Coordinates of C-alpha atoms in Angstrom, one line a residue:
Chain A
M1 CA 22.2 -35.1 -42.6
S2 CA 21.6 -31.6 -41.1
R3 CA 22.2 -31.0 -37.4
K4 CA 19.1 -30.5 -35.1
F5 CA 18.6 -26.8 -34.5
E6 CA 19.2 -25.9 -30.8
P7 CA 18.0 -22.3 -30.1
S8 CA 19.6 -22.2 -26.7
E9 CA 23.1 -22.5 -28.3
F10 CA 22.6 -19.1 -29.9
L11 CA 22.0 -17.2 -26.6
S12 CA 24.6 -14.7 -25.5
P13 CA 26.7 -15.9 -22.6
V14 CA 25.3 -13.1 -20.4
A15 CA 21.7 -14.0 -21.1
K16 CA 22.4 -17.7 -20.8
N17 CA 24.3 -17.5 -17.5
M18 CA 21.8 -15.2 -15.8
P19 CA 20.2 -17.3 -13.1
P20 CA 16.4 -17.5 -13.3
S21 CA 14.4 -16.2 -10.3
G22 CA 15.3 -18.3 -7.3
I23 CA 11.7 -18.7 -6.2
R24 CA 10.0 -19.6 -9.5
K25 CA 9.1 -23.1 -8.2
F26 CA 7.7 -21.6 -4.9
F27 CA 5.7 -19.1 -7.0
D28 CA 4.2 -21.9 -9.0
I29 CA 3.1 -23.9 -5.9
V30 CA 1.5 -20.8 -4.3
N31 CA -0.3 -20.0 -7.6
E32 CA -1.9 -23.4 -7.8
M33 CA -2.9 -23.5 -4.1
E34 CA -6.5 -22.6 -3.4
D35 CA -7.1 -20.5 -0.4
A36 CA -3.5 -19.7 0.2
I37 CA -2.9 -16.4 2.0
S38 CA 0.1 -15.1 0.0
L39 CA 2.0 -12.4 1.9
G40 CA 4.5 -12.3 -0.9
V41 CA 3.3 -9.5 -3.1
G42 CA 5.3 -6.4 -3.8
E43 CA 2.5 -4.1 -4.9
P44 CA -0.3 -2.2 -3.0
D45 CA -3.6 -3.9 -2.4
F46 CA -5.3 -0.5 -3.2
V47 CA -6.7 0.1 -6.6
T48 CA -5.5 3.3 -8.3
P49 CA -7.7 6.1 -6.9
W50 CA -10.6 6.9 -9.1
H51 CA -9.7 10.5 -10.0
I52 CA -6.4 9.2 -11.4
R53 CA -8.1 6.3 -13.4
S54 CA -10.6 8.8 -14.6
A55 CA -7.8 11.1 -16.0
G56 CA -6.5 8.0 -17.8
I57 CA -9.9 7.3 -19.2
D58 CA -10.4 10.9 -20.3
A59 CA -7.0 10.8 -22.1
L60 CA -8.2 7.7 -24.0
K61 CA -11.5 9.4 -24.8
D62 CA -9.6 12.5 -26.0
G63 CA -7.6 10.4 -28.4
H64 CA -4.2 10.8 -26.7
T65 CA -2.9 7.6 -28.3
Y66 CA 0.3 8.9 -29.9
Y67 CA 3.9 9.0 -28.7
T68 CA 4.9 11.7 -26.4
S69 CA 8.3 13.4 -26.4
N70 CA 11.0 10.9 -25.5
W71 CA 11.4 12.9 -22.3
G72 CA 7.7 12.5 -21.4
L73 CA 4.9 15.1 -21.2
K74 CA 6.4 18.5 -20.4
E75 CA 3.7 19.3 -17.9
L76 CA 4.3 16.0 -16.0
R77 CA 8.0 16.7 -15.7
E78 CA 7.2 20.3 -14.5
E79 CA 4.9 19.0 -11.8
I80 CA 7.4 16.4 -10.7
S81 CA 10.1 19.0 -10.5
K82 CA 7.8 21.3 -8.4
M83 CA 6.8 18.4 -6.1
N84 CA 10.4 17.3 -5.5
E85 CA 11.4 20.8 -4.7
R86 CA 8.5 21.2 -2.3
K87 CA 9.0 17.9 -0.5
Y88 CA 12.8 17.6 -0.5
G89 CA 14.2 21.0 -1.4
V90 CA 16.1 19.7 -4.4
K91 CA 15.5 21.4 -7.7
Y92 CA 15.8 19.5 -11.0
N93 CA 15.2 21.3 -14.3
P94 CA 12.2 19.7 -16.0
S95 CA 13.6 20.3 -19.5
D96 CA 16.8 18.4 -19.2
E97 CA 17.2 16.9 -15.7
I98 CA 14.0 14.8 -15.5
F99 CA 12.6 12.1 -17.8
I100 CA 9.6 9.8 -17.6
S101 CA 10.4 6.1 -17.8
V102 CA 8.4 2.8 -18.0
G103 CA 8.3 2.3 -14.2
G104 CA 11.2 2.9 -11.9
S105 CA 12.6 -0.4 -13.2
E106 CA 13.4 1.0 -16.6
A107 CA 15.1 4.0 -15.0
V108 CA 17.3 1.8 -12.7
D109 CA 18.3 -0.3 -15.7
G110 CA 18.9 2.8 -17.8
A111 CA 21.0 4.5 -15.2
I112 CA 23.1 1.4 -14.8
R113 CA 23.6 1.1 -18.5
A114 CA 24.5 4.7 -18.8
L115 CA 27.2 4.5 -16.1
V116 CA 28.6 1.0 -16.0
A117 CA 31.5 0.0 -18.3
S118 CA 32.8 -3.5 -18.6
G119 CA 34.6 -4.5 -15.5
D120 CA 33.3 -1.6 -13.3
E121 CA 32.4 -2.6 -9.8
V122 CA 29.0 -1.7 -8.5
L123 CA 28.3 -1.7 -4.7
V124 CA 25.0 -3.2 -3.8
P125 CA 23.9 -3.2 -0.2
E126 CA 22.0 -6.4 0.5
P127 CA 19.4 -7.7 1.2
C128 CA 18.1 -5.9 -1.9
F129 CA 15.6 -5.8 -4.7
V130 CA 16.3 -8.7 -7.0
C131 CA 16.8 -6.6 -10.2
Y132 CA 20.0 -4.7 -9.4
N133 CA 22.5 -7.6 -9.7
P134 CA 21.2 -8.9 -13.0
C135 CA 21.0 -5.4 -14.5
V136 CA 24.6 -4.7 -13.5
K137 CA 25.8 -8.0 -15.0
L138 CA 23.9 -7.3 -18.2
A139 CA 25.7 -4.0 -18.5
G140 CA 29.1 -5.8 -18.1
G141 CA 29.6 -4.7 -14.5
I142 CA 30.6 -6.6 -11.4
P143 CA 28.1 -6.5 -8.5
V144 CA 29.8 -6.3 -5.1
P145 CA 27.4 -7.0 -2.3
I146 CA 27.7 -5.1 1.0
V147 CA 26.1 -6.9 3.9
T148 CA 23.6 -4.8 6.0
K149 CA 22.7 -6.2 9.4
M150 CA 19.6 -6.3 11.6
E151 CA 21.5 -4.8 14.5
D152 CA 22.1 -1.8 12.3
N153 CA 18.4 -1.8 11.3
F154 CA 19.6 -2.9 7.9
K155 CA 21.1 0.5 7.2
L156 CA 24.2 0.9 5.1
T157 CA 27.0 1.9 7.5
A158 CA 30.0 4.0 6.5
K159 CA 32.3 1.3 7.8
A160 CA 30.8 -1.5 5.6
L161 CA 30.9 0.9 2.6
K162 CA 34.5 1.8 3.1
E163 CA 35.6 -1.9 3.3
K164 CA 34.2 -2.6 -0.2
I165 CA 35.5 0.4 -2.1
T166 CA 38.3 -0.4 -4.6
D167 CA 39.8 1.5 -7.4
K168 CA 37.3 -0.3 -9.7
T169 CA 34.3 1.0 -7.9
K170 CA 32.1 3.1 -10.2
L171 CA 28.7 3.1 -8.6
L172 CA 26.7 2.6 -5.4
I173 CA 23.1 1.6 -5.6
L174 CA 21.2 2.9 -2.6
S175 CA 17.6 1.8 -2.1
Y176 CA 15.8 3.3 0.9
P177 CA 13.1 2.8 2.0
N178 CA 14.2 -0.7 1.3
N179 CA 12.6 -3.8 -0.3
P180 CA 12.8 -6.4 1.3
T181 CA 13.7 -5.1 4.8
G182 CA 11.5 -2.0 5.1
A183 CA 14.6 -0.1 6.5
I184 CA 15.0 3.6 6.1
M185 CA 18.0 5.9 6.3
T186 CA 17.7 9.3 7.9
L187 CA 19.5 12.4 6.7
E188 CA 22.2 11.9 9.4
D189 CA 22.7 8.3 8.3
L190 CA 23.1 9.5 4.7
R191 CA 25.5 12.2 5.8
E192 CA 27.9 9.5 6.9
I193 CA 27.7 7.8 3.5
A194 CA 28.1 11.1 1.7
D195 CA 31.2 11.8 3.8
V196 CA 32.8 8.6 2.6
L197 CA 31.9 9.2 -1.0
K198 CA 32.8 12.8 -1.3
D199 CA 36.5 12.0 -1.7
T200 CA 35.9 9.4 -4.4
N201 CA 34.7 9.3 -8.0
I202 CA 31.8 7.0 -7.1
M203 CA 28.4 7.8 -8.5
V204 CA 25.1 6.9 -6.8
I205 CA 21.8 5.6 -8.0
S206 CA 19.2 6.2 -5.3
D207 CA 16.1 4.1 -5.9
E208 CA 13.5 6.0 -3.9
I209 CA 10.4 4.3 -5.2
Y210 CA 9.0 3.9 -1.6
S211 CA 9.8 7.5 -0.6
E212 CA 6.2 8.3 0.2
L213 CA 5.8 5.3 2.5
T214 CA 7.7 6.3 5.6
Y215 CA 6.1 6.1 9.0
D216 CA 8.1 8.0 11.4
N217 CA 10.5 10.5 9.9
K218 CA 10.1 12.2 6.6
H219 CA 12.0 10.5 3.8
A220 CA 15.5 11.7 3.2
S221 CA 17.5 11.5 0.0
I222 CA 21.2 11.6 -0.5
S223 CA 20.6 14.1 -3.3
Q224 CA 19.7 16.7 -0.6
F225 CA 23.4 17.2 0.1
P226 CA 24.6 19.8 -2.4
E227 CA 27.9 17.9 -3.0
M228 CA 26.0 14.7 -3.8
R229 CA 23.3 16.2 -6.0
D230 CA 25.2 16.1 -9.3
R231 CA 26.5 12.6 -8.8
T232 CA 23.2 11.0 -7.7
I233 CA 20.6 9.8 -10.0
V234 CA 17.3 9.7 -8.2
I235 CA 14.8 7.1 -9.3
N236 CA 11.2 7.4 -8.3
G237 CA 7.8 6.6 -9.7
F238 CA 4.1 6.2 -9.2
S239 CA 3.7 2.5 -8.6
K240 CA 3.9 2.3 -4.8
S241 CA 2.9 5.8 -3.8
Y242 CA -0.3 6.1 -5.9
A243 CA -1.0 2.4 -6.3
M244 CA -0.2 2.6 -10.1
T245 CA 1.9 -0.5 -10.5
G246 CA 0.2 -1.6 -13.7
W247 CA 0.4 1.8 -15.4
R248 CA 4.2 1.5 -15.5
M249 CA 5.2 5.1 -14.6
G250 CA 8.5 6.1 -13.2
Y251 CA 11.1 8.9 -13.6
A252 CA 14.7 9.6 -13.2
M253 CA 16.2 12.9 -12.0
G254 CA 19.9 13.9 -12.2
H255 CA 22.6 16.0 -13.7
K256 CA 21.8 16.9 -17.3
D257 CA 24.8 15.0 -18.7
I258 CA 23.8 11.8 -17.1
I259 CA 20.1 12.2 -18.0
A260 CA 21.1 13.0 -21.6
A261 CA 22.9 9.6 -21.8
M262 CA 20.0 7.8 -20.2
I263 CA 17.6 9.5 -22.7
K264 CA 19.7 8.1 -25.6
I265 CA 19.2 4.6 -24.3
H266 CA 15.6 5.2 -23.5
Q267 CA 14.7 6.7 -26.9
Y268 CA 16.2 3.7 -28.8
A269 CA 14.9 1.0 -26.6
I270 CA 11.6 2.4 -25.5
M271 CA 10.7 5.6 -27.6
S272 CA 8.5 7.0 -24.9
A273 CA 6.6 5.9 -21.8
P274 CA 2.9 5.0 -22.2
T275 CA 1.0 8.2 -23.0
I276 CA -2.3 7.3 -21.3
S277 CA -0.3 6.5 -18.1
Q278 CA 1.4 9.8 -18.3
Y279 CA -1.9 11.7 -18.3
A280 CA -3.0 9.7 -15.3
A281 CA 0.3 10.3 -13.5
L282 CA -0.2 14.0 -14.1
E283 CA -3.5 13.9 -12.3
A284 CA -1.8 11.9 -9.5
V285 CA 1.1 14.3 -8.9
K286 CA -1.2 17.3 -9.0
N287 CA -4.0 16.1 -6.8
G288 CA -3.0 12.8 -5.2
D289 CA -1.5 14.0 -1.9
E290 CA -4.6 13.0 0.1
D291 CA -4.6 9.5 -1.5
I292 CA -1.0 9.0 -0.3
E293 CA -1.9 10.0 3.2
M294 CA -4.9 7.7 3.3
M295 CA -3.0 4.7 2.1
K296 CA 0.0 5.5 4.4
K297 CA -2.3 5.6 7.5
E298 CA -3.7 2.2 6.6
Y299 CA -0.3 0.7 5.9
N300 CA 1.0 2.1 9.2
M301 CA -1.8 0.4 11.2
R302 CA -1.0 -2.9 9.5
R303 CA 2.7 -2.5 10.1
R304 CA 2.2 -2.0 13.8
V305 CA -0.1 -5.1 14.0
L306 CA 2.3 -7.3 12.1
V307 CA 5.5 -6.2 13.9
D308 CA 3.8 -6.6 17.3
G309 CA 2.3 -9.9 16.3
L310 CA 5.6 -11.4 15.0
N311 CA 7.6 -10.3 18.1
R312 CA 5.0 -11.9 20.3
L313 CA 5.4 -15.1 18.4
G314 CA 9.1 -15.0 19.2
L315 CA 10.2 -14.1 15.6
K316 CA 12.5 -11.2 16.3
C317 CA 11.4 -8.4 14.1
F318 CA 13.2 -5.0 13.9
E319 CA 10.7 -2.2 13.5
P320 CA 10.7 -1.1 9.8
F321 CA 9.8 2.5 9.1
G322 CA 9.4 2.3 5.3
A323 CA 7.8 0.5 2.4
F324 CA 5.4 -2.3 3.2
Y325 CA 7.5 -5.2 4.3
V326 CA 8.7 -6.7 7.5
F327 CA 11.8 -8.8 7.6
P328 CA 11.7 -11.1 10.7
D329 CA 14.5 -13.3 11.8
I330 CA 13.3 -16.9 11.7
S331 CA 16.6 -18.6 12.7
S332 CA 15.2 -19.3 16.2
T333 CA 13.1 -22.1 14.6
G334 CA 16.3 -23.9 13.5
L335 CA 15.0 -24.0 9.9
T336 CA 16.6 -22.4 6.9
S337 CA 14.6 -19.6 5.1
D338 CA 13.6 -22.1 2.3
E339 CA 12.6 -24.7 4.8
F340 CA 10.5 -22.3 6.8
C341 CA 8.7 -21.0 3.8
N342 CA 8.1 -24.4 2.2
Q343 CA 6.8 -25.9 5.4
L344 CA 4.7 -22.9 6.4
L345 CA 3.1 -23.0 2.9
E346 CA 2.5 -26.8 3.1
K347 CA 1.1 -26.9 6.6
E348 CA -0.8 -23.6 6.9
K349 CA -1.1 -22.4 3.3
V350 CA 0.6 -19.1 4.1
A351 CA 3.2 -17.8 1.7
V352 CA 6.1 -15.6 2.7
I353 CA 9.3 -15.1 0.8
P354 CA 12.6 -16.6 1.9
G355 CA 15.1 -13.8 2.7
N356 CA 17.9 -15.4 0.6
A357 CA 16.0 -14.5 -2.5
F358 CA 17.2 -11.0 -1.8
G359 CA 20.9 -11.8 -1.2
E360 CA 23.0 -14.3 0.7
C361 CA 22.8 -12.3 3.9
G362 CA 19.0 -12.7 3.8
E363 CA 19.4 -16.3 4.8
G364 CA 17.7 -16.8 8.2
F365 CA 15.0 -14.2 7.4
V366 CA 11.7 -14.0 5.6
R367 CA 10.0 -11.1 3.8
I368 CA 6.4 -10.6 4.8
S369 CA 4.3 -8.0 3.0
Y370 CA 1.6 -6.0 4.6
A371 CA -0.1 -4.8 1.4
Y372 CA -3.1 -6.9 2.6
S373 CA -6.2 -6.2 4.7
L374 CA -5.9 -6.2 8.4
N375 CA -8.1 -9.3 8.6
D376 CA -5.8 -11.2 6.2
I377 CA -2.8 -10.2 8.3
K378 CA -4.5 -11.3 11.5
K379 CA -5.5 -14.6 10.0
A380 CA -2.0 -15.1 8.7
L381 CA -0.5 -14.4 12.2
K382 CA -2.8 -17.0 13.7
K383 CA -1.6 -19.5 11.1
I384 CA 2.0 -18.7 11.7
E385 CA 1.4 -19.1 15.4
S386 CA -0.1 -22.5 14.8
F387 CA 2.8 -23.5 12.6
L388 CA 5.4 -22.4 15.2
K389 CA 3.5 -24.4 17.9
G390 CA 3.7 -27.4 15.6
L391 CA 7.4 -27.0 15.2
R392 CA 8.0 -26.9 19.0
G393 CA 5.7 -30.0 19.1
Chain B
M1 CA -8.0 14.6 19.7
K2 CA -6.2 12.9 16.8
L3 CA -6.0 9.7 18.7
T4 CA -9.6 9.9 19.7
N5 CA -10.7 10.3 16.1
E6 CA -8.4 7.4 15.1
I7 CA -10.0 5.2 17.7
L8 CA -13.5 6.1 16.6
S9 CA -12.7 5.4 13.0
I10 CA -11.3 2.0 13.9
L11 CA -14.3 1.1 16.1
E12 CA -16.7 2.2 13.4
K13 CA -15.2 -0.4 11.1
D14 CA -14.8 -3.2 13.7
S15 CA -16.1 -2.7 17.3
K16 CA -15.0 -6.2 18.4
L17 CA -11.4 -5.1 18.6
S18 CA -9.9 -5.2 22.1
Y19 CA -8.3 -2.2 23.8
E20 CA -5.0 -4.0 23.3
E21 CA -5.4 -4.5 19.6
I22 CA -6.5 -0.9 19.1
A23 CA -3.5 0.3 21.2
V24 CA -1.1 -1.6 18.8
M25 CA -2.9 -0.3 15.7
T26 CA -2.6 3.3 16.9
G27 CA 0.9 3.1 18.4
S28 CA -0.6 3.9 21.8
D29 CA -1.0 1.9 25.0
T30 CA -3.8 -0.2 26.4
E31 CA -4.5 2.0 29.4
T32 CA -4.9 5.2 27.3
V33 CA -7.1 3.5 24.8
E34 CA -9.4 2.1 27.5
K35 CA -9.6 5.5 29.2
I36 CA -10.5 7.3 25.9
I37 CA -13.1 4.7 24.9
T38 CA -14.7 4.6 28.4
E39 CA -15.1 8.4 28.3
L40 CA -16.6 8.3 24.8
E41 CA -19.1 5.8 26.0
E42 CA -20.0 7.8 29.1
K43 CA -20.5 11.0 27.0
K44 CA -22.6 8.9 24.5
V45 CA -20.3 9.9 21.7
I46 CA -20.3 6.1 21.2
F47 CA -23.9 5.4 21.8
G48 CA -24.0 1.6 21.1
Y49 CA -22.4 -1.4 19.6
K50 CA -24.4 -3.7 17.3
A51 CA -23.8 -6.6 15.0
L52 CA -24.7 -5.9 11.3
V53 CA -27.1 -8.7 10.4
N54 CA -28.0 -9.7 6.9
W55 CA -31.4 -11.2 7.6
D56 CA -31.9 -12.2 4.0
K57 CA -29.4 -15.0 4.6
I58 CA -31.7 -16.5 7.2
E59 CA -35.3 -15.4 6.7
N60 CA -36.6 -14.3 3.3
D61 CA -39.7 -12.5 4.5
K62 CA -38.4 -9.9 6.8
V63 CA -38.9 -6.4 5.3
T64 CA -37.4 -3.0 5.9
A65 CA -39.3 0.2 4.9
Y66 CA -38.4 3.8 4.8
I67 CA -41.3 6.1 5.4
E68 CA -41.3 9.8 4.5
L69 CA -43.4 11.9 6.8
N70 CA -44.7 15.4 6.1
V71 CA -45.5 16.9 9.4
T72 CA -47.3 20.0 10.7
P73 CA -45.3 20.6 13.8
E74 CA -47.4 21.6 16.9
Q75 CA -47.4 25.3 17.8
G76 CA -44.2 26.1 19.7
L77 CA -43.1 22.5 19.9
G78 CA -41.4 21.9 16.5
F79 CA -40.5 18.5 15.2
E80 CA -39.0 17.3 18.4
K81 CA -42.3 16.4 19.9
V82 CA -43.4 14.5 16.9
A83 CA -40.2 12.5 16.8
E84 CA -40.5 11.9 20.5
N85 CA -44.0 10.6 20.3
I86 CA -43.2 8.2 17.4
I87 CA -40.2 6.9 19.3
K88 CA -42.2 6.5 22.6
E89 CA -45.3 4.9 21.1
Y90 CA -43.6 2.6 18.5
P91 CA -40.4 0.9 19.7
Q92 CA -40.4 -1.2 16.6
V93 CA -39.3 1.9 14.7
K94 CA -35.5 1.5 14.0
S95 CA -34.7 5.1 13.3
V96 CA -36.2 8.6 13.2
T97 CA -34.4 11.4 11.4
L98 CA -35.2 15.0 10.6
M99 CA -34.4 15.7 7.0
S100 CA -33.9 18.7 4.7
G101 CA -35.7 18.6 1.3
G102 CA -39.1 17.5 0.2
F103 CA -40.3 15.9 3.5
D104 CA -39.7 16.3 7.2
L105 CA -39.1 13.1 9.0
L106 CA -37.6 9.8 7.7
V107 CA -38.7 6.7 9.7
E108 CA -37.0 3.3 9.3
I109 CA -39.0 0.2 10.3
D110 CA -38.7 -3.5 10.1
G111 CA -41.7 -5.8 9.7
N112 CA -42.6 -9.4 9.0
N113 CA -44.0 -8.5 5.6
M114 CA -45.1 -5.6 3.5
K115 CA -48.7 -5.8 4.5
E116 CA -47.8 -5.5 8.1
I117 CA -45.8 -2.4 7.5
A118 CA -48.4 -0.8 5.2
L119 CA -51.1 -1.4 7.8
F120 CA -48.9 0.1 10.6
V121 CA -48.5 3.2 8.5
A122 CA -52.2 3.5 7.6
E123 CA -53.5 2.7 11.1
K124 CA -50.9 4.0 13.5
I125 CA -48.9 6.8 11.8
S126 CA -51.2 8.5 9.3
P127 CA -53.9 9.2 11.8
L128 CA -51.6 11.1 14.1
N129 CA -52.7 14.7 14.4
C130 CA -49.5 16.3 13.1
I131 CA -49.0 14.0 10.1
V132 CA -50.0 15.7 6.8
S133 CA -48.9 12.9 4.4
T134 CA -46.8 9.7 4.3
R135 CA -44.9 7.9 1.5
T136 CA -43.6 4.4 2.1
H137 CA -40.7 2.8 0.3
F138 CA -39.8 -0.9 0.7
V139 CA -36.3 -2.1 0.6
L140 CA -35.9 -4.7 -2.2
R141 CA -32.2 -5.4 -1.9
K142 CA -29.3 -4.1 0.1
Y143 CA -25.9 -3.8 -1.6
K144 CA -24.0 -1.9 1.0
Q145 CA -24.8 -1.0 4.5
D146 CA -22.9 0.9 7.2
G147 CA -19.8 0.8 5.1
V148 CA -19.9 -2.9 4.5
V149 CA -20.5 -4.5 1.1
L150 CA -22.9 -7.4 1.4
N151 CA -21.9 -10.4 -0.8
D152 CA -18.5 -9.0 -1.7
K153 CA -17.3 -11.0 -4.6
N154 CA -14.0 -9.0 -5.1
K155 CA -11.2 -11.3 -5.9
D156 CA -7.5 -10.3 -5.4
E157 CA -6.2 -9.9 -9.0
R158 CA -2.6 -9.4 -8.1
R159 CA 0.1 -12.0 -8.9
V160 CA 0.5 -14.1 -5.8
I161 CA 4.2 -13.2 -5.5
S162 CA 6.0 -10.2 -6.8
L163 CA 9.5 -9.4 -5.8

């Protein structure tokens, strides 16, 4: 008698042991709930500006339906190179130091796979975007969390960094402006990090996908320091700045030897990024500056209203100056992050994300997105107020 | 200047916001916002606050019309006098605008029905000395007014949670 076929037995240990998203159940409940105000999104509420969509449509009409070069459209890389030099003063050669990826996500994964060997330690400041740790593990690396704290405005400090460096440390993943905290790091802050790293052999992946959404100071990149430029891979993209999440457009910039390795992985796994999206992205980078300004202004207004509102409700909220998230401290309610989110959803139909989804040190916090209309944000604040009153009972 | 323009943009979208709310939105303080708004009101830069009412949801018969007027302006008086007279004599007229193009003045008026407006044009406007010709257009359906989409059915297509 033949044995029953169990597909799950054939999974690789890494794939099998990878934990599923911690908030899958929560997501399912919110999805089913009618009239829930979900402040849990990680993408802009703006639709891609029309002139960019139009460029995509024109590309379709003109029959651009074939593969592009593995590296991506030459003109797109050239425009990105020009833009980066104009905005941040760092020059990357469009022929061999920039390539176009399927979203910033593919570039982050590719950079990790290009750099991390089995047993390498990768420093990941937390709370952080959920993809870094799984990608590091998939590449055979060991993620080493570094706790960032509210009292430091969730910046990575030189002290915290130094404490976690060992002789196995290969890579540091920096992500500022930060998801989920909204924290930013100024050039001075990054100088301190660069000073720690300069006497080591540690490489840096700098995920700067929210670079265009900063509200006080201009965005700073660790690649702006000449001694860091060659050992930093800068990841950026079009999703957040131009509201192009669904187009899947990102890029990596770095030293040609690293990019060459990343291109090898990219060409075998992906071939090339979507062609139509690349034509749309070209229009975005050439003519999209005003769109960014308009969206930033709107986000900034919402940010102020949300931070002010939360502080008034007694939920201590440090003022974030980047991305479109706030990360208030909910520990004063006596509830855990999971309890707070489940009860808020149940009682007031408002969904926010528990901070521990982004790392253990996120416990006691929640992530609230302000990629929503001002009216929705104000409605949500009233409901949160009502919820808190109910708790104090 | 920048703050003033920001405040005006905000009020144009929602004039029910308090000074305090506007102060938070602009990163300013309540006192400054109140001072700026008061001055704008005094100078008539802000010349009114009104609710935007969709009468179709209450009464089906109310009608809006836009009337194009071709005018021979009186010697030495220009269009000002014509506009002034219309405004003075007929307070039911909602707006009077001097236009470039194929006609001179555009008048907006509400009435209880089409006949009432047509008769108003025929009996009150057309006979005026300066009026050369009129052309009346009736509004059938409004889709968007003063920056607001009426009956907005737009649903948020995004996944409810994305990390």
